[in-house]
Tab-separated table of C-alpha atoms and ligand atoms in Angstrom:
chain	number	residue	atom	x	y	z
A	28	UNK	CA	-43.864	17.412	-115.616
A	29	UNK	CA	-44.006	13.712	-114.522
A	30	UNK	CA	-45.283	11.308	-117.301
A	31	UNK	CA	-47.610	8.790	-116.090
A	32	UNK	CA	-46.820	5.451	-116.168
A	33	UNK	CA	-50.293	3.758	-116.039
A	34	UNK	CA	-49.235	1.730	-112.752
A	35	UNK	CA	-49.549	4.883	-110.225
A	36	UNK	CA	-50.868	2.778	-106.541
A	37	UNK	CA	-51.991	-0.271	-108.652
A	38	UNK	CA	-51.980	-3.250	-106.824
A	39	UNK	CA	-50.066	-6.349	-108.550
A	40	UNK	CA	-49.319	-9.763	-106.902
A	41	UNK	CA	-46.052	-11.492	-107.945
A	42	UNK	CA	-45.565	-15.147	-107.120
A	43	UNK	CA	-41.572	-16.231	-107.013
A	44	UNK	CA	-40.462	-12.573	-106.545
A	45	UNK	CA	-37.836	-14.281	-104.394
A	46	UNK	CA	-36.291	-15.747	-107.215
A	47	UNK	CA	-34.292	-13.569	-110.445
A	48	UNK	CA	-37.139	-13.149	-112.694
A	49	UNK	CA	-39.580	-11.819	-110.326
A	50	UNK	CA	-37.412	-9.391	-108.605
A	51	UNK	CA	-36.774	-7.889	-111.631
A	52	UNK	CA	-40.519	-7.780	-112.527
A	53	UNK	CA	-40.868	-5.891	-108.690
A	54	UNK	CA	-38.460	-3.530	-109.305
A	55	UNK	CA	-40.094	-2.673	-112.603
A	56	UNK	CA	-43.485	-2.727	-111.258
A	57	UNK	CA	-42.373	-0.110	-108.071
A	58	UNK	CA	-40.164	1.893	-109.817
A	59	UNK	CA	-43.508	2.892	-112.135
A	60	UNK	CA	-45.440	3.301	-108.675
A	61	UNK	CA	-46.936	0.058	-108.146
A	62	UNK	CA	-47.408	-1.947	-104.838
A	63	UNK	CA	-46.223	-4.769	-105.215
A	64	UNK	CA	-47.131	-8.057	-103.040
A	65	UNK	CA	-44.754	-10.671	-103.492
A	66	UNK	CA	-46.047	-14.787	-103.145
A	67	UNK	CA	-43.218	-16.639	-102.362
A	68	UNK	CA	-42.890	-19.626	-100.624
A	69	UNK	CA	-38.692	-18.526	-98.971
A	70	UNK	CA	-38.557	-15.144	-98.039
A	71	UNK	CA	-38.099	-12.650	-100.432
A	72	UNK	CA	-36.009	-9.988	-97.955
A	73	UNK	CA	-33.693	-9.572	-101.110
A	74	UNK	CA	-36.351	-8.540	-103.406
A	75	UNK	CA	-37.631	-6.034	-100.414
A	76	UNK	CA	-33.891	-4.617	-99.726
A	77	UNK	CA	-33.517	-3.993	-103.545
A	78	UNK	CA	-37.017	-2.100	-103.685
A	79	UNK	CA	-36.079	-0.284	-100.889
A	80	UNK	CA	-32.317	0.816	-102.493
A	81	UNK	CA	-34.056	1.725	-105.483
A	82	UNK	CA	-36.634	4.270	-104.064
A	83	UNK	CA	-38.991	5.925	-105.656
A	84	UNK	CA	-43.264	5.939	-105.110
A	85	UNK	CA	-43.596	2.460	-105.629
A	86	UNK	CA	-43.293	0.075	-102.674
A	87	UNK	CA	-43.311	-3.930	-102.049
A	88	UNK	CA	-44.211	-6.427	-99.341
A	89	UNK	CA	-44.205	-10.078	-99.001
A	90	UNK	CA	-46.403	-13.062	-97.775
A	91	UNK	CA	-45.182	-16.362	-97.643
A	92	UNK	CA	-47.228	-18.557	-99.677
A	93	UNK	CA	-46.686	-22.369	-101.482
A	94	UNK	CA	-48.775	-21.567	-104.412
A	95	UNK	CA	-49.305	-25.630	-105.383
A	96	UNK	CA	-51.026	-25.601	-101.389
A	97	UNK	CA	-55.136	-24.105	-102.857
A	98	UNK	CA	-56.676	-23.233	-99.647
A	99	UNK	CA	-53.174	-21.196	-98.646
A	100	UNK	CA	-52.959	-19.081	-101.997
A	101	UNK	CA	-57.008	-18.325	-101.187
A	102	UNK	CA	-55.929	-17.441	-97.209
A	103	UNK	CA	-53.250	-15.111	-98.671
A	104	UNK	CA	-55.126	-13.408	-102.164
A	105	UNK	CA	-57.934	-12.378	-99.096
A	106	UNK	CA	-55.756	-11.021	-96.625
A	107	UNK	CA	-54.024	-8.903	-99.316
A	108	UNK	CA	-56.859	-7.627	-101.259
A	109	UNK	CA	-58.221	-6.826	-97.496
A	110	UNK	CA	-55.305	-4.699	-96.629
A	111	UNK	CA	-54.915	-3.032	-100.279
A	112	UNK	CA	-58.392	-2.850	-101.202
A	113	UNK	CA	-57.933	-5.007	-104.400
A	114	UNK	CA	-55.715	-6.647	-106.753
A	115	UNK	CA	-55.131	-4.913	-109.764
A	116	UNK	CA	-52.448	-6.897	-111.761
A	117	UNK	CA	-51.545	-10.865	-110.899
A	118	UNK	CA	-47.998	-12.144	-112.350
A	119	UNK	CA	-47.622	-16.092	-112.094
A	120	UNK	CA	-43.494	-16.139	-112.038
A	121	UNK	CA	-43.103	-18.775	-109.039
A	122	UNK	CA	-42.098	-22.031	-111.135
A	123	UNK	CA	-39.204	-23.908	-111.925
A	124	UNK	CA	-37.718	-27.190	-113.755
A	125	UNK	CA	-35.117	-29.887	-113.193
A	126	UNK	CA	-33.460	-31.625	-116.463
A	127	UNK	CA	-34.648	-35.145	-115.589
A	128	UNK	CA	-35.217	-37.526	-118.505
A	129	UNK	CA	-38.713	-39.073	-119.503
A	130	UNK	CA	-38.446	-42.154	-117.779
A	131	UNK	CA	-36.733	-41.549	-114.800
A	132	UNK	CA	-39.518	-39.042	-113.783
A	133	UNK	CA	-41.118	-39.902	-110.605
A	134	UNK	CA	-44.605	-39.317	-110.107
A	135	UNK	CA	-43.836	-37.081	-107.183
A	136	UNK	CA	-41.266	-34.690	-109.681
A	137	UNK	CA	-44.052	-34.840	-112.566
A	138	UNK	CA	-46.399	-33.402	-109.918
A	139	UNK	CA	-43.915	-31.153	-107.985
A	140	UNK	CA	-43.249	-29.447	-111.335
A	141	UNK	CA	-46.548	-29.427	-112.285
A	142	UNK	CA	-48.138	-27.981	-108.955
A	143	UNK	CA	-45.544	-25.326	-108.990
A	144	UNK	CA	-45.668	-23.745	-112.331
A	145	UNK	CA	-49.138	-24.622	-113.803
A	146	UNK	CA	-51.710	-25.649	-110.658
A	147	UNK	CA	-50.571	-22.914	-108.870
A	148	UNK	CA	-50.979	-20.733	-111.257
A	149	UNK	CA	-54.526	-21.721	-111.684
A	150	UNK	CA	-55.102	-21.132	-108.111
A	151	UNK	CA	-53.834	-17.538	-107.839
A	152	UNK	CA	-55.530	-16.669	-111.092
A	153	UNK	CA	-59.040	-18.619	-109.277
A	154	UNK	CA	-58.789	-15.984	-106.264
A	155	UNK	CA	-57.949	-13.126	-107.767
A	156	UNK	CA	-60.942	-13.406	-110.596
A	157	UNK	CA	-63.721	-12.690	-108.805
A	158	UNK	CA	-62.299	-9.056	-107.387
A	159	UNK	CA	-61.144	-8.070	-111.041
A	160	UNK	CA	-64.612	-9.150	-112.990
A	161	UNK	CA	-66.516	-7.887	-109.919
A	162	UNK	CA	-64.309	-4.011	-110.859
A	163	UNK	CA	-64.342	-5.146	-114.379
A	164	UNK	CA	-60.484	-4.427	-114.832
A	165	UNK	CA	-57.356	-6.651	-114.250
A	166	UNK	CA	-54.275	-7.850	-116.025
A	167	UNK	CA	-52.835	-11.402	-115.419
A	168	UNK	CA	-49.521	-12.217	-116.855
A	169	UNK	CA	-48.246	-15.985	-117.053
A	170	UNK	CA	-44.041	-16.354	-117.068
A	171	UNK	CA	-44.157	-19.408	-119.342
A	172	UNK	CA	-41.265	-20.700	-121.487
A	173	UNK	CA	-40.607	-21.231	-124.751
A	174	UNK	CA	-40.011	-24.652	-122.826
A	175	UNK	CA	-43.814	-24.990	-123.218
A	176	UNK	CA	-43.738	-24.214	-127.198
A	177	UNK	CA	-40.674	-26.176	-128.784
A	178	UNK	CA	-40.728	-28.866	-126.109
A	179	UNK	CA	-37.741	-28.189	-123.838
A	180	UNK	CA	-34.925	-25.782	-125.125
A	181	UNK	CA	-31.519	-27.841	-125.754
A	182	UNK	CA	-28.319	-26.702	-124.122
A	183	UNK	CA	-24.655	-28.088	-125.804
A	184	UNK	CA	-23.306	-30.811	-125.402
A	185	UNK	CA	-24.260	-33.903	-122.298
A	186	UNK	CA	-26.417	-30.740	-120.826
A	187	UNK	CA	-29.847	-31.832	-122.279
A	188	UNK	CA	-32.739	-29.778	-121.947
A	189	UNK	CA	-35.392	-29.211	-119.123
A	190	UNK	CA	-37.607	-32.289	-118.653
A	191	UNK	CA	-41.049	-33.425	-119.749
A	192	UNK	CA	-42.634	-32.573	-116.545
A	193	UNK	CA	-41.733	-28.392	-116.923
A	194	UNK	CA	-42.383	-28.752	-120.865
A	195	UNK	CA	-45.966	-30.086	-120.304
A	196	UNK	CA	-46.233	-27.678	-117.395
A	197	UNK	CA	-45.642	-24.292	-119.046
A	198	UNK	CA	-47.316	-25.634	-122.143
A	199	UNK	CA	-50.293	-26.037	-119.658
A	200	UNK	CA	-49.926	-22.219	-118.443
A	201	UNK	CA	-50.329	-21.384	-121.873
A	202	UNK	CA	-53.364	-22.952	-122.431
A	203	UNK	CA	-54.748	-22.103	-119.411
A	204	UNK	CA	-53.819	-18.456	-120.624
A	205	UNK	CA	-55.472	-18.635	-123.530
A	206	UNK	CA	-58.886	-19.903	-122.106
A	207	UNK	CA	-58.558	-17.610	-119.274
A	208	UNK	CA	-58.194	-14.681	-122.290
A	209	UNK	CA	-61.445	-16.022	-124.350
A	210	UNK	CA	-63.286	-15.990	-121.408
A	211	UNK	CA	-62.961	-13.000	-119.285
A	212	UNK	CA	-61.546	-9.680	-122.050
A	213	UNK	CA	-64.825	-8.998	-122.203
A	214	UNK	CA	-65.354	-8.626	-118.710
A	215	UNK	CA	-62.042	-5.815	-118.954
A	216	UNK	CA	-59.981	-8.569	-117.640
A	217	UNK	CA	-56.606	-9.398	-120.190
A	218	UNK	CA	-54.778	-12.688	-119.432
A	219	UNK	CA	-51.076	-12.783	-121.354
A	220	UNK	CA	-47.717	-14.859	-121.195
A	221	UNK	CA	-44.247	-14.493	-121.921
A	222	UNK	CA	-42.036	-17.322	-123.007
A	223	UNK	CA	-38.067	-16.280	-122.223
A	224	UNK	CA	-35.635	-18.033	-123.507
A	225	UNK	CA	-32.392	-19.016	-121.272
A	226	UNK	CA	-32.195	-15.865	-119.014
A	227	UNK	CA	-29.188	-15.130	-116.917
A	228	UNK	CA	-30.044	-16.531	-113.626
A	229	UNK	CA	-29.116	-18.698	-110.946
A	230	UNK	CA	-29.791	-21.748	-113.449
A	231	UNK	CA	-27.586	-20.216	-115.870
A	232	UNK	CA	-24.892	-19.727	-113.661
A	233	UNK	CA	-24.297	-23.204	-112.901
A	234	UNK	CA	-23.152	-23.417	-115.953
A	235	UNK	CA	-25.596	-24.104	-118.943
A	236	UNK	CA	-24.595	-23.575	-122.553
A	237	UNK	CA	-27.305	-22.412	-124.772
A	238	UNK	CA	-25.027	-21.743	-127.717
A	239	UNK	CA	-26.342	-18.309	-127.879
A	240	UNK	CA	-23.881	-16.752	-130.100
A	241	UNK	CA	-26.257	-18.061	-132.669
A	242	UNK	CA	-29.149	-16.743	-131.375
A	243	UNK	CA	-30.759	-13.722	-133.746
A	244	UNK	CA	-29.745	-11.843	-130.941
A	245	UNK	CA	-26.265	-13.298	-130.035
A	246	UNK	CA	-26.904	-13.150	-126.169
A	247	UNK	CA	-28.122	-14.654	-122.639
A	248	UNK	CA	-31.846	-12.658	-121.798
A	249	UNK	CA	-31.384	-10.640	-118.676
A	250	UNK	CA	-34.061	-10.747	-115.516
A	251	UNK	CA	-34.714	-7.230	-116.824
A	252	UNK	CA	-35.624	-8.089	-120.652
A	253	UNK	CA	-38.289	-10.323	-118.981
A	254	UNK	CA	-39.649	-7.855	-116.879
A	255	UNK	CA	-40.254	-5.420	-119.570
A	256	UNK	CA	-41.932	-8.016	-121.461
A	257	UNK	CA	-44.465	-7.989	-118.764
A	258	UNK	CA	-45.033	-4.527	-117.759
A	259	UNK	CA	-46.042	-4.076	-121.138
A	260	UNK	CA	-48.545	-6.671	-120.963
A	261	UNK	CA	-49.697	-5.370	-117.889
A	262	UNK	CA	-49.952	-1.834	-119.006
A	263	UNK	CA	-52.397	-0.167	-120.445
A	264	UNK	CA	-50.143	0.267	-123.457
A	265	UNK	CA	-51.266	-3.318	-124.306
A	266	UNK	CA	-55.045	-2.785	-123.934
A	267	UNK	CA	-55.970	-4.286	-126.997
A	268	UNK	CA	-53.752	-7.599	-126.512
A	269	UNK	CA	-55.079	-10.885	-124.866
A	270	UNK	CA	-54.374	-14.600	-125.454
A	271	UNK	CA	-50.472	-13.488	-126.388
A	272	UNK	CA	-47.929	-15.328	-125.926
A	273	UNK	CA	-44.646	-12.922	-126.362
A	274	UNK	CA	-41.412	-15.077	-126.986
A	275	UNK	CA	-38.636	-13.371	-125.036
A	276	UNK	CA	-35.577	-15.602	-126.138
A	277	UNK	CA	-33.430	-13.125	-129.060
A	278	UNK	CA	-35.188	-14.956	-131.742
A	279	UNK	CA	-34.492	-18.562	-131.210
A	280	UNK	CA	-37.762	-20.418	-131.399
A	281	UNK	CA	-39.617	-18.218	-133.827
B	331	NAD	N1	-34.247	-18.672	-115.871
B	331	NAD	C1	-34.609	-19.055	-117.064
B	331	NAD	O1	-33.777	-19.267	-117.956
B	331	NAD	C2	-36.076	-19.230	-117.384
B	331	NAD	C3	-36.449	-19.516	-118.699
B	331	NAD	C4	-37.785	-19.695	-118.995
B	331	NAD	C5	-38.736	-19.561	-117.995
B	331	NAD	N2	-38.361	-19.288	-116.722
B	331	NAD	C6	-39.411	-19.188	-115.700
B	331	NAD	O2	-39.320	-17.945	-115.044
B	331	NAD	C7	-39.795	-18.072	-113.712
B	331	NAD	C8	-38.771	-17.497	-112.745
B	331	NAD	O3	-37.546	-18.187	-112.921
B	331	NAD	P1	-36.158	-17.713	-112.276
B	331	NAD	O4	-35.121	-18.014	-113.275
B	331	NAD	O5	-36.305	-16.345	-111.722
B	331	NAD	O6	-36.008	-18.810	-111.144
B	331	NAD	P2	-35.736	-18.653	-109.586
B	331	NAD	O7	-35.516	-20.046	-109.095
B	331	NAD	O8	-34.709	-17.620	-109.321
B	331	NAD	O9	-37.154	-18.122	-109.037
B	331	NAD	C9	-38.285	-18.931	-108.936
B	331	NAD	C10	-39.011	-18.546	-107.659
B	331	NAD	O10	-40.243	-19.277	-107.618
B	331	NAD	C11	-40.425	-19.698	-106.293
B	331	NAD	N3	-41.297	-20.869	-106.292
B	331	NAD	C12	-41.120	-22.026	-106.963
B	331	NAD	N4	-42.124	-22.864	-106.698
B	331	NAD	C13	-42.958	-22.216	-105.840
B	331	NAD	C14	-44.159	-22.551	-105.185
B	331	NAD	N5	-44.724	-23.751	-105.336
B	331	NAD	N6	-44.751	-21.627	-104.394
B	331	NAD	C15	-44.187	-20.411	-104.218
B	331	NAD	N7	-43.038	-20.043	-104.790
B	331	NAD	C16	-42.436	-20.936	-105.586
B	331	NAD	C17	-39.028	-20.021	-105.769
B	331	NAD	O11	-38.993	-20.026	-104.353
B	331	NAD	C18	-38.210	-18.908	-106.401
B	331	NAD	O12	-38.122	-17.781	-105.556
B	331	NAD	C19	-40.082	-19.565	-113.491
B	331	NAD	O13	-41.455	-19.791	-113.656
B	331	NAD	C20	-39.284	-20.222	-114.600
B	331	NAD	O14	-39.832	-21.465	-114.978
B	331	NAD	C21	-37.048	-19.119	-116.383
């Protein structure tokens, strides 16, 4: 007997599924039976190929979509729920930072890193709401960082940490989470976030030093320890959970 996994033809949107984090959240997502629609503004053919290798009843396409642009995330969030019927489950995951000091940010980084991990995030979460309150069911999960809760996480030595702009901006996502969660749970719809820690990624591989042997849990977080993170949120394992913000980072930051 197959167990059910609670995502069987659920429709969940992905922004950045291009990028480590989200692919990993894909895979998870498909290999439970999901489709999966991926928001990315480069192509995501990776992310497709590896959905593809991995088989199974799930599937995944892709739309290319800036989320900081408004009116394209609304063009996009129409023409899928039009050819899937609706959107179930909405992962913000598109984002990113640069380690740029306070006072050498220019106004066009502060709002480049803003647009990309907090506005758009509002945007997606503006055009899928009306579908899920009008069903009265959906699950929205926010990939913050624990960025957004200590204030930038330190790396050794003359690495620094990521700047003010991607602090503010993933604190921002987790406020907007919050009041998203007060508002709309008792519509049916739950609105979490995760916070990793430094996760093995491209960022990582250039060569950032965390100092993670004294981490609780001595190690880097993989793509996949995020992606768990969030299917649980967006499971119906996690029913009774909204407003959460689950630190994925081994412990640091507690
Ligand atoms: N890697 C880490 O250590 C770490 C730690 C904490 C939080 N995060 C967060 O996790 C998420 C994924 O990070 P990752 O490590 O997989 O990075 P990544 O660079 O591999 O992936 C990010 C993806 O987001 C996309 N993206 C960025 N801005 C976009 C926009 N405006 N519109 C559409 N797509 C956009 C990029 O094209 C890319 O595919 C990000 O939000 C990041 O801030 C990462």
């Amino acid at each position: 007997m197959t167990m059910k996994t609670g995502f069987e033809d659920k429709v969940a949107v992905v922004t950045g599924a291009a990028g480590f984090i989200g692919r990993a959240i894909v895979l998870a997502l498909a290999a439970r039976g999901a489709r999966a629609v991926i928001l990315d503004r480069v192509p995501a053919d990776q992310t497709l190929e590896a959905v593809r290798a991995q088989g199974g009843s799930g599937s995944a396409s892709a739309v290319l979509c800036d989320v900081s642009d408004s009116a394209a995330v609304d063009r996009a969030m129409r023409e899928i729920e039009s050819a899937q019927g609706r959107i179930d489950i909405l992962v913000n995951c598109a984002g990113g930072g640069q380690r740029i000091g306070f006072v050498e940010t220019s106004d066009a980084e502060w709002f480049t890193q803003i647009n990309s991990n907090l506005s758009g995030a509002f945007y997606t979460m503006r055009a899928v709401l009306p579908g899920m309150l009008a069903r009265k069911s959906g699950a929205i999960v926010n990939v913050a960082s624990i960025s957004g809760i200590i204030g930038g996480l330190p790396s050794r030595g003359t690495q620094g940490r990521s700047g003010p702009a991607y602090g503010a901006a993933k604190a921002g996502l987790i406020g907007l989470t919050k009041w998203a969660a007060r508002e709309f749970g008792k519509h049916g719809v739950r609105v979490n976030a995760i916070a990793p820690g430094p996760v093995l990624t491209s960022q990582v591989m250039h060569g950032y030093d965390y100092g993670v042997d004294d981490y609780p849990i001595p190690r880097m977080g993989t793509p996949e320890d995020m992606a768990e993170a969030v299917i649980f949120l967006a499971s119906p394992a996690s029913g009774y959970i909204t407003g959460e913000v689950i630190k994925v980072t081994g412990g640091t930051g507690m």
